[in-house]
Amino acid sequence: MTGVAIFRVVLLGLVFLVWAFTAYRILFRFRARNSDETGEMVPGTGGMMKQIGVWWRSPEDRSERNTFLFLTFVLVVMVLTPVLTGTG
């Protein structure tokens, strides 16, 4: 494995860790909001879908939403680059 490949894997791992942390934080926010609204500790599918819609449209969540979408885009590009360039 070359130095560039090792660097790419380490960088991909770091980006994934930040992405996963952000995703879990979003999911726990969904659960907390649903719990506040309904009193249920564990939301069902309908409750989660409602919270996704609220998160998608909420101006308060814009920064977190943009960060999550950016990290998702970066991950997709980092995974597909070696495949599309034939270096992977």
Coordinates of C-alpha atoms in Angstrom, one line a residue:
M1 CA 0.0 0.0 0.0
T2 CA 1.5 3.3 -1.0
G3 CA 1.6 6.4 1.2
V4 CA -1.1 8.1 -0.8
A5 CA -3.4 5.1 -0.4
I6 CA -2.8 5.0 3.4
F7 CA -3.5 8.7 3.6
R8 CA -6.7 8.3 1.6
V9 CA -7.9 5.5 3.9
V10 CA -7.1 7.4 7.1
L11 CA -8.8 10.5 5.8
L12 CA -11.8 8.5 4.7
G13 CA -12.0 7.0 8.2
L14 CA -11.9 10.4 9.8
V15 CA -14.6 11.9 7.6
F16 CA -16.7 8.8 8.2
L17 CA -16.3 9.2 12.0
V18 CA -17.5 12.9 11.8
W19 CA -20.4 11.8 9.5
A20 CA -21.4 9.0 11.9
F21 CA -21.3 11.3 14.9
T22 CA -23.4 13.9 13.1
A23 CA -25.9 11.2 12.0
Y24 CA -26.3 9.8 15.5
R25 CA -26.7 13.3 16.9
I26 CA -29.5 14.0 14.4
L27 CA -31.2 10.7 15.2
F28 CA -31.1 11.4 18.9
R29 CA -32.5 14.9 18.3
F30 CA -35.4 13.2 16.3
R31 CA -36.1 10.9 19.3
A32 CA -36.0 13.8 21.8
R33 CA -38.3 16.0 19.8
N34 CA -40.8 13.1 19.3
S35 CA -40.6 12.3 23.0
D36 CA -41.3 15.9 23.9
E37 CA -44.3 16.0 21.5
T38 CA -45.9 12.6 22.2
G39 CA -44.5 11.4 25.5
E40 CA -43.3 8.2 23.9
M41 CA -39.8 7.1 24.8
V42 CA -39.3 5.2 21.5
P43 CA -40.8 6.8 18.4
G44 CA -42.5 4.6 15.8
T45 CA -41.9 4.9 12.1
G46 CA -44.6 7.6 11.7
G47 CA -43.0 9.7 14.5
M48 CA -39.5 9.4 12.9
M49 CA -40.9 10.3 9.5
K50 CA -42.6 13.4 10.9
Q51 CA -39.3 14.4 12.6
I52 CA -37.4 14.0 9.4
G53 CA -39.8 16.4 7.7
V54 CA -39.5 18.9 10.5
W55 CA -35.7 18.7 10.4
W56 CA -35.7 19.1 6.6
R57 CA -37.7 22.3 6.7
S58 CA -36.6 23.8 10.0
P59 CA -34.6 27.0 9.8
E60 CA -33.0 26.2 13.2
D61 CA -31.5 23.0 11.8
R62 CA -30.2 24.5 8.6
S63 CA -26.5 24.5 9.7
E64 CA -26.6 20.9 10.9
R65 CA -28.5 19.8 7.7
N66 CA -26.0 21.5 5.5
T67 CA -23.1 20.0 7.4
F68 CA -24.6 16.5 7.1
L69 CA -25.3 16.9 3.4
F70 CA -21.8 18.2 2.8
L71 CA -20.2 15.3 4.7
T72 CA -22.4 12.8 2.8
F73 CA -21.3 14.4 -0.5
V74 CA -17.6 14.2 0.6
L75 CA -17.9 10.6 1.6
V76 CA -19.5 9.6 -1.7
V77 CA -16.8 11.5 -3.7
M78 CA -14.0 9.9 -1.6
V79 CA -15.4 6.4 -2.1
L80 CA -16.1 6.8 -5.8
T81 CA -12.9 8.6 -6.8
P82 CA -10.6 5.6 -6.8
V83 CA -13.3 3.5 -8.6
L84 CA -13.8 6.0 -11.3
T85 CA -10.2 6.8 -11.8
G86 CA -9.1 3.2 -11.8
T87 CA -6.6 3.6 -8.9
G88 CA -8.6 1.6 -6.3

